[in-house]
Amino acid sequence: MNVTLPPDTKPWTWSEETWRQVVSHVRAGRSLKPGVWKDGARFAVALSFDSDHETNELREGGRSYSKLSQGQYGNRSGIPRILATLARHSVPASFFMPAVAALLHDREARSVADAGHEVAIHSWIHELNSVLDYDTERDLALRARDTLTKLTGREPKGMRTASWDFSPWTLKIVREMGLLYDSSLMADDEPYELLDEGQPTGIVELPVEWIRDDAVYFGMDRFKGLRPHSGPPMVLDIFLRELDVAAEEGGLFQLTMHPHITGHRSRIFILDEVIRAAKAKGSVWFATHEEICRYCASEAGLSARAPSVDSSRS
């Protein structure tokens, strides 16, 4: 049940039933961290790239050609460097693409998929789900799925919401689409099963975290007070410390990067060093988000999810 509150309701006036309903709407269930990773690996690494490109500006209705050019950089220069780094190390990754970005750069979508990487849902135009009604959010999610399927020849199995913005409808839509996993929430370091109103869904959550996201360290807006405050060595140090503990705990190290951010000449070494450090530990499984979630679901014996919705729309 979704909780509908009057616009002037103050949280300190909520009844216990109300705040419990708010908290329990989407919740972390049982941990899906396996006892051992695939082929006996001691820990796992899941690298991901949000190929937002021009949609960061388009989603605001903006027409700043300076910002649009920054988005184009992600495709034009960032992606080639990232793909070359991944190929040099022979490791797979997951690329979350807004459908509009994929349509603008259809060759990128195909080349990423052809290289053996995962292409997954990341909104239509990087819209914020929390400002949408159910029908609109659902329609955009279906259109995004169908677009990526057409461009890559393979239906996406997972979703990451734009800006990790999870609405009251998002989980319902994920279930209706029959997706294997979501990667937008932050309740754990390890994969877990999503609960819907306290009930197990069979959906795997592969959690993200702003700590493991390059954007928060390098973000910049010349018209606002947002300025980069972290040098690349500092960011690498944070990522490596996360990696170290993940390996010690026999868990998952998940990382979120952006082609227009990490793809720069002075930052691409971060990706290279993270991969080298993980390999140096030995007994590591590099996998896409889909592979990680499929393995965790199988090990946990998760029940089948709801069938995918009909993509036909009037």
PDB file of N, CA and C in Angstrom, residues 36-93:
ATOM      1  N   VAL A  36      30.568 -18.606  -1.621  1.00  0.00           N
ATOM      2  CA  VAL A  36      31.765 -18.567  -2.447  1.00  0.00           C
ATOM      3  C   VAL A  36      31.357 -18.029  -3.814  1.00  0.00           C
ATOM      4  N   TRP A  37      32.234 -17.248  -4.414  1.00  0.00           N
ATOM      5  CA  TRP A  37      31.917 -16.686  -5.712  1.00  0.00           C
ATOM      6  C   TRP A  37      32.222 -17.692  -6.821  1.00  0.00           C
ATOM      7  N   LYS A  38      31.843 -17.367  -8.030  1.00  0.00           N
ATOM      8  CA  LYS A  38      31.972 -18.287  -9.156  1.00  0.00           C
ATOM      9  C   LYS A  38      33.403 -18.824  -9.287  1.00  0.00           C
ATOM     10  N   ASP A  39      33.487 -20.113  -9.541  1.00  0.00           N
ATOM     11  CA  ASP A  39      34.764 -20.806  -9.729  1.00  0.00           C
ATOM     12  C   ASP A  39      35.680 -20.670  -8.519  1.00  0.00           C
ATOM     13  N   GLY A  40      35.080 -20.484  -7.343  1.00  0.00           N
ATOM     14  CA  GLY A  40      35.854 -20.433  -6.122  1.00  0.00           C
ATOM     15  C   GLY A  40      36.560 -19.120  -5.864  1.00  0.00           C
ATOM     16  N   ALA A  41      36.221 -18.075  -6.616  1.00  0.00           N
ATOM     17  CA  ALA A  41      36.859 -16.771  -6.408  1.00  0.00           C
ATOM     18  C   ALA A  41      36.596 -16.265  -4.993  1.00  0.00           C
ATOM     19  N   ARG A  42      37.570 -15.561  -4.435  1.00  0.00           N
ATOM     20  CA  ARG A  42      37.459 -15.078  -3.061  1.00  0.00           C
ATOM     21  C   ARG A  42      36.573 -13.844  -2.971  1.00  0.00           C
ATOM     22  N   PHE A  43      36.583 -13.014  -4.026  1.00  0.00           N
ATOM     23  CA  PHE A  43      35.712 -11.834  -4.042  1.00  0.00           C
ATOM     24  C   PHE A  43      35.371 -11.505  -5.488  1.00  0.00           C
ATOM     25  N   ALA A  44      34.425 -10.569  -5.664  1.00  0.00           N
ATOM     26  CA  ALA A  44      33.942 -10.225  -7.003  1.00  0.00           C
ATOM     27  C   ALA A  44      34.050  -8.733  -7.242  1.00  0.00           C
ATOM     28  N   VAL A  45      34.237  -8.366  -8.497  1.00  0.00           N
ATOM     29  CA  VAL A  45      34.313  -6.958  -8.906  1.00  0.00           C
ATOM     30  C   VAL A  45      33.295  -6.716 -10.008  1.00  0.00           C
ATOM     31  N   ALA A  46      32.446  -5.705  -9.818  1.00  0.00           N
ATOM     32  CA  ALA A  46      31.443  -5.323 -10.810  1.00  0.00           C
ATOM     33  C   ALA A  46      31.653  -3.860 -11.186  1.00  0.00           C
ATOM     34  N   LEU A  47      32.240  -3.626 -12.345  1.00  0.00           N
ATOM     35  CA  LEU A  47      32.491  -2.276 -12.835  1.00  0.00           C
ATOM     36  C   LEU A  47      31.305  -1.804 -13.664  1.00  0.00           C
ATOM     37  N   SER A  48      30.938  -0.539 -13.498  1.00  0.00           N
ATOM     38  CA  SER A  48      29.819  -0.024 -14.285  1.00  0.00           C
ATOM     39  C   SER A  48      30.088   1.400 -14.739  1.00  0.00           C
ATOM     40  N   PHE A  49      29.457   1.751 -15.855  1.00  0.00           N
ATOM     41  CA  PHE A  49      29.596   3.072 -16.453  1.00  0.00           C
ATOM     42  C   PHE A  49      28.218   3.590 -16.836  1.00  0.00           C
ATOM     43  N   ASP A  50      27.883   4.761 -16.338  1.00  0.00           N
ATOM     44  CA  ASP A  50      26.618   5.397 -16.705  1.00  0.00           C
ATOM     45  C   ASP A  50      26.883   6.332 -17.877  1.00  0.00           C
ATOM     46  N   SER A  51      26.484   5.891 -19.056  1.00  0.00           N
ATOM     47  CA  SER A  51      26.752   6.650 -20.283  1.00  0.00           C
ATOM     48  C   SER A  51      25.655   7.681 -20.503  1.00  0.00           C
ATOM     49  N   ASP A  52      25.648   8.689 -19.652  1.00  0.00           N
ATOM     50  CA  ASP A  52      24.587   9.701 -19.685  1.00  0.00           C
ATOM     51  C   ASP A  52      24.726  10.630 -20.878  1.00  0.00           C
ATOM     52  N   HIS A  53      25.949  10.994 -21.203  1.00  0.00           N
ATOM     53  CA  HIS A  53      26.251  11.875 -22.328  1.00  0.00           C
ATOM     54  C   HIS A  53      25.382  13.144 -22.305  1.00  0.00           C
ATOM     55  N   GLU A  54      24.731  13.475 -23.391  1.00  0.00           N
ATOM     56  CA  GLU A  54      23.997  14.747 -23.463  1.00  0.00           C
ATOM     57  C   GLU A  54      22.740  14.793 -22.604  1.00  0.00           C
ATOM     58  N   THR A  55      22.290  13.658 -22.088  1.00  0.00           N
ATOM     59  CA  THR A  55      21.007  13.658 -21.373  1.00  0.00           C
ATOM     60  C   THR A  55      21.063  14.380 -20.037  1.00  0.00           C
ATOM     61  N   ASN A  56      22.255  14.603 -19.481  1.00  0.00           N
ATOM     62  CA  ASN A  56      22.337  15.392 -18.253  1.00  0.00           C
ATOM     63  C   ASN A  56      21.799  16.798 -18.474  1.00  0.00           C
ATOM     64  N   GLU A  57      22.035  17.338 -19.650  1.00  0.00           N
ATOM     65  CA  GLU A  57      21.528  18.670 -19.979  1.00  0.00           C
ATOM     66  C   GLU A  57      20.109  18.597 -20.546  1.00  0.00           C
ATOM     67  N   LEU A  58      19.835  17.601 -21.379  1.00  0.00           N
ATOM     68  CA  LEU A  58      18.521  17.497 -22.010  1.00  0.00           C
ATOM     69  C   LEU A  58      17.407  17.265 -20.990  1.00  0.00           C
ATOM     70  N   ARG A  59      17.685  16.512 -19.926  1.00  0.00           N
ATOM     71  CA  ARG A  59      16.637  16.208 -18.952  1.00  0.00           C
ATOM     72  C   ARG A  59      16.163  17.453 -18.220  1.00  0.00           C
ATOM     73  N   GLU A  60      16.988  18.504 -18.202  1.00  0.00           N
ATOM     74  CA  GLU A  60      16.608  19.770 -17.586  1.00  0.00           C
ATOM     75  C   GLU A  60      15.907  20.684 -18.575  1.00  0.00           C
ATOM     76  N   GLY A  61      15.748  20.222 -19.812  1.00  0.00           N
ATOM     77  CA  GLY A  61      15.191  21.090 -20.841  1.00  0.00           C
ATOM     78  C   GLY A  61      16.187  22.135 -21.280  1.00  0.00           C
ATOM     79  N   GLY A  62      17.463  21.901 -20.972  1.00  0.00           N
ATOM     80  CA  GLY A  62      18.497  22.890 -21.255  1.00  0.00           C
ATOM     81  C   GLY A  62      19.013  22.820 -22.677  1.00  0.00           C
ATOM     82  N   ARG A  63      19.558  23.956 -23.115  1.00  0.00           N
ATOM     83  CA  ARG A  63      20.155  24.023 -24.450  1.00  0.00           C
ATOM     84  C   ARG A  63      21.531  24.671 -24.378  1.00  0.00           C
ATOM     85  N   SER A  64      22.250  24.370 -23.319  1.00  0.00           N
ATOM     86  CA  SER A  64      23.610  24.875 -23.203  1.00  0.00           C
ATOM     87  C   SER A  64      24.501  24.015 -24.088  1.00  0.00           C
ATOM     88  N   TYR A  65      25.013  24.617 -25.143  1.00  0.00           N
ATOM     89  CA  TYR A  65      25.841  23.832 -26.061  1.00  0.00           C
ATOM     90  C   TYR A  65      27.189  23.509 -25.442  1.00  0.00           C
ATOM     91  N   SER A  66      27.587  24.259 -24.444  1.00  0.00           N
ATOM     92  CA  SER A  66      28.792  23.916 -23.700  1.00  0.00           C
ATOM     93  C   SER A  66      28.590  22.607 -22.937  1.00  0.00           C
ATOM     94  N   LYS A  67      27.471  22.507 -22.218  1.00  0.00           N
ATOM     95  CA  LYS A  67      27.187  21.281 -21.454  1.00  0.00           C
ATOM     96  C   LYS A  67      26.901  20.106 -22.381  1.00  0.00           C
ATOM     97  N   LEU A  68      26.231  20.370 -23.488  1.00  0.00           N
ATOM     98  CA  LEU A  68      25.969  19.295 -24.444  1.00  0.00           C
ATOM     99  C   LEU A  68      27.283  18.759 -25.014  1.00  0.00           C
ATOM    100  N   SER A  69      28.248  19.646 -25.217  1.00  0.00           N
ATOM    101  CA  SER A  69      29.536  19.201 -25.739  1.00  0.00           C
ATOM    102  C   SER A  69      30.286  18.358 -24.717  1.00  0.00           C
ATOM    103  N   GLN A  70      30.104  18.669 -23.424  1.00  0.00           N
ATOM    104  CA  GLN A  70      30.701  17.815 -22.393  1.00  0.00           C
ATOM    105  C   GLN A  70      30.128  16.414 -22.462  1.00  0.00           C
ATOM    106  N   GLY A  71      28.817  16.340 -22.713  1.00  0.00           N
ATOM    107  CA  GLY A  71      28.197  15.029 -22.865  1.00  0.00           C
ATOM    108  C   GLY A  71      28.733  14.293 -24.077  1.00  0.00           C
ATOM    109  N   GLN A  72      28.914  15.011 -25.168  1.00  0.00           N
ATOM    110  CA  GLN A  72      29.443  14.386 -26.376  1.00  0.00           C
ATOM    111  C   GLN A  72      30.855  13.858 -26.146  1.00  0.00           C
ATOM    112  N   TYR A  73      31.605  14.539 -25.297  1.00  0.00           N
ATOM    113  CA  TYR A  73      32.960  14.085 -24.973  1.00  0.00           C
ATOM    114  C   TYR A  73      32.938  12.652 -24.429  1.00  0.00           C
ATOM    115  N   GLY A  74      31.937  12.357 -23.614  1.00  0.00           N
ATOM    116  CA  GLY A  74      31.844  11.016 -23.056  1.00  0.00           C
ATOM    117  C   GLY A  74      31.830   9.949 -24.129  1.00  0.00           C
ATOM    118  N   ASN A  75      31.077  10.203 -25.188  1.00  0.00           N
ATOM    119  CA  ASN A  75      31.022   9.253 -26.301  1.00  0.00           C
ATOM    120  C   ASN A  75      32.261   9.320 -27.185  1.00  0.00           C
ATOM    121  N   ARG A  76      32.700  10.532 -27.472  1.00  0.00           N
ATOM    122  CA  ARG A  76      33.750  10.761 -28.464  1.00  0.00           C
ATOM    123  C   ARG A  76      35.141  10.361 -27.966  1.00  0.00           C
ATOM    124  N   SER A  77      35.429  10.644 -26.692  1.00  0.00           N
ATOM    125  CA  SER A  77      36.763  10.380 -26.158  1.00  0.00           C
ATOM    126  C   SER A  77      36.758   9.426 -24.969  1.00  0.00           C
ATOM    127  N   GLY A  78      35.753   9.577 -24.093  1.00  0.00           N
ATOM    128  CA  GLY A  78      35.733   8.753 -22.883  1.00  0.00           C
ATOM    129  C   GLY A  78      35.511   7.284 -23.155  1.00  0.00           C
ATOM    130  N   ILE A  79      34.500   6.978 -23.942  1.00  0.00           N
ATOM    131  CA  ILE A  79      34.176   5.575 -24.226  1.00  0.00           C
ATOM    132  C   ILE A  79      35.328   4.836 -24.908  1.00  0.00           C
ATOM    133  N   PRO A  80      35.973   5.396 -25.924  1.00  0.00           N
ATOM    134  CA  PRO A  80      37.108   4.667 -26.522  1.00  0.00           C
ATOM    135  C   PRO A  80      38.206   4.344 -25.513  1.00  0.00           C
ATOM    136  N   ARG A  81      38.520   5.281 -24.619  1.00  0.00           N
ATOM    137  CA  ARG A  81      39.553   5.008 -23.613  1.00  0.00           C
ATOM    138  C   ARG A  81      39.105   3.921 -22.641  1.00  0.00           C
ATOM    139  N   ILE A  82      37.858   3.979 -22.233  1.00  0.00           N
ATOM    140  CA  ILE A  82      37.342   2.990 -21.287  1.00  0.00           C
ATOM    141  C   ILE A  82      37.309   1.605 -21.920  1.00  0.00           C
ATOM    142  N   LEU A  83      36.792   1.508 -23.142  1.00  0.00           N
ATOM    143  CA  LEU A  83      36.736   0.211 -23.810  1.00  0.00           C
ATOM    144  C   LEU A  83      38.131  -0.350 -24.055  1.00  0.00           C
ATOM    145  N   ALA A  84      39.073   0.520 -24.374  1.00  0.00           N
ATOM    146  CA  ALA A  84      40.443   0.063 -24.600  1.00  0.00           C
ATOM    147  C   ALA A  84      41.051  -0.469 -23.303  1.00  0.00           C
ATOM    148  N   THR A  85      40.779   0.209 -22.184  1.00  0.00           N
ATOM    149  CA  THR A  85      41.301  -0.238 -20.893  1.00  0.00           C
ATOM    150  C   THR A  85      40.715  -1.584 -20.511  1.00  0.00           C
ATOM    151  N   LEU A  86      39.401  -1.723 -20.675  1.00  0.00           N
ATOM    152  CA  LEU A  86      38.748  -2.997 -20.351  1.00  0.00           C
ATOM    153  C   LEU A  86      39.271  -4.123 -21.235  1.00  0.00           C
ATOM    154  N   ALA A  87      39.471  -3.820 -22.526  1.00  0.00           N
ATOM    155  CA  ALA A  87      39.968  -4.842 -23.451  1.00  0.00           C
ATOM    156  C   ALA A  87      41.396  -5.243 -23.108  1.00  0.00           C
ATOM    157  N   ARG A  88      42.199  -4.273 -22.722  1.00  0.00           N
ATOM    158  CA  ARG A  88      43.595  -4.575 -22.378  1.00  0.00           C
ATOM    159  C   ARG A  88      43.683  -5.529 -21.191  1.00  0.00           C
ATOM    160  N   HIS A  89      42.736  -5.384 -20.255  1.00  0.00           N
ATOM    161  CA  HIS A  89      42.725  -6.240 -19.073  1.00  0.00           C
ATOM    162  C   HIS A  89      41.800  -7.449 -19.229  1.00  0.00           C
ATOM    163  N   SER A  90      41.062  -7.514 -20.337  1.00  0.00           N
ATOM    164  CA  SER A  90      40.122  -8.619 -20.594  1.00  0.00           C
ATOM    165  C   SER A  90      39.100  -8.766 -19.470  1.00  0.00           C
ATOM    166  N   VAL A  91      38.492  -7.649 -19.063  1.00  0.00           N
ATOM    167  CA  VAL A  91      37.463  -7.704 -18.027  1.00  0.00           C
ATOM    168  C   VAL A  91      36.161  -7.119 -18.580  1.00  0.00           C
ATOM    169  N   PRO A  92      35.022  -7.680 -18.165  1.00  0.00           N
ATOM    170  CA  PRO A  92      33.721  -7.180 -18.618  1.00  0.00           C
ATOM    171  C   PRO A  92      33.209  -6.075 -17.703  1.00  0.00           C
ATOM    172  N   ALA A  93      32.248  -5.329 -18.198  1.00  0.00           N
ATOM    173  CA  ALA A  93      31.636  -4.266 -17.401  1.00  0.00           C
ATOM    174  C   ALA A  93      30.187  -4.089 -17.836  1.00  0.00           C
TER     175      ALA A  93
END
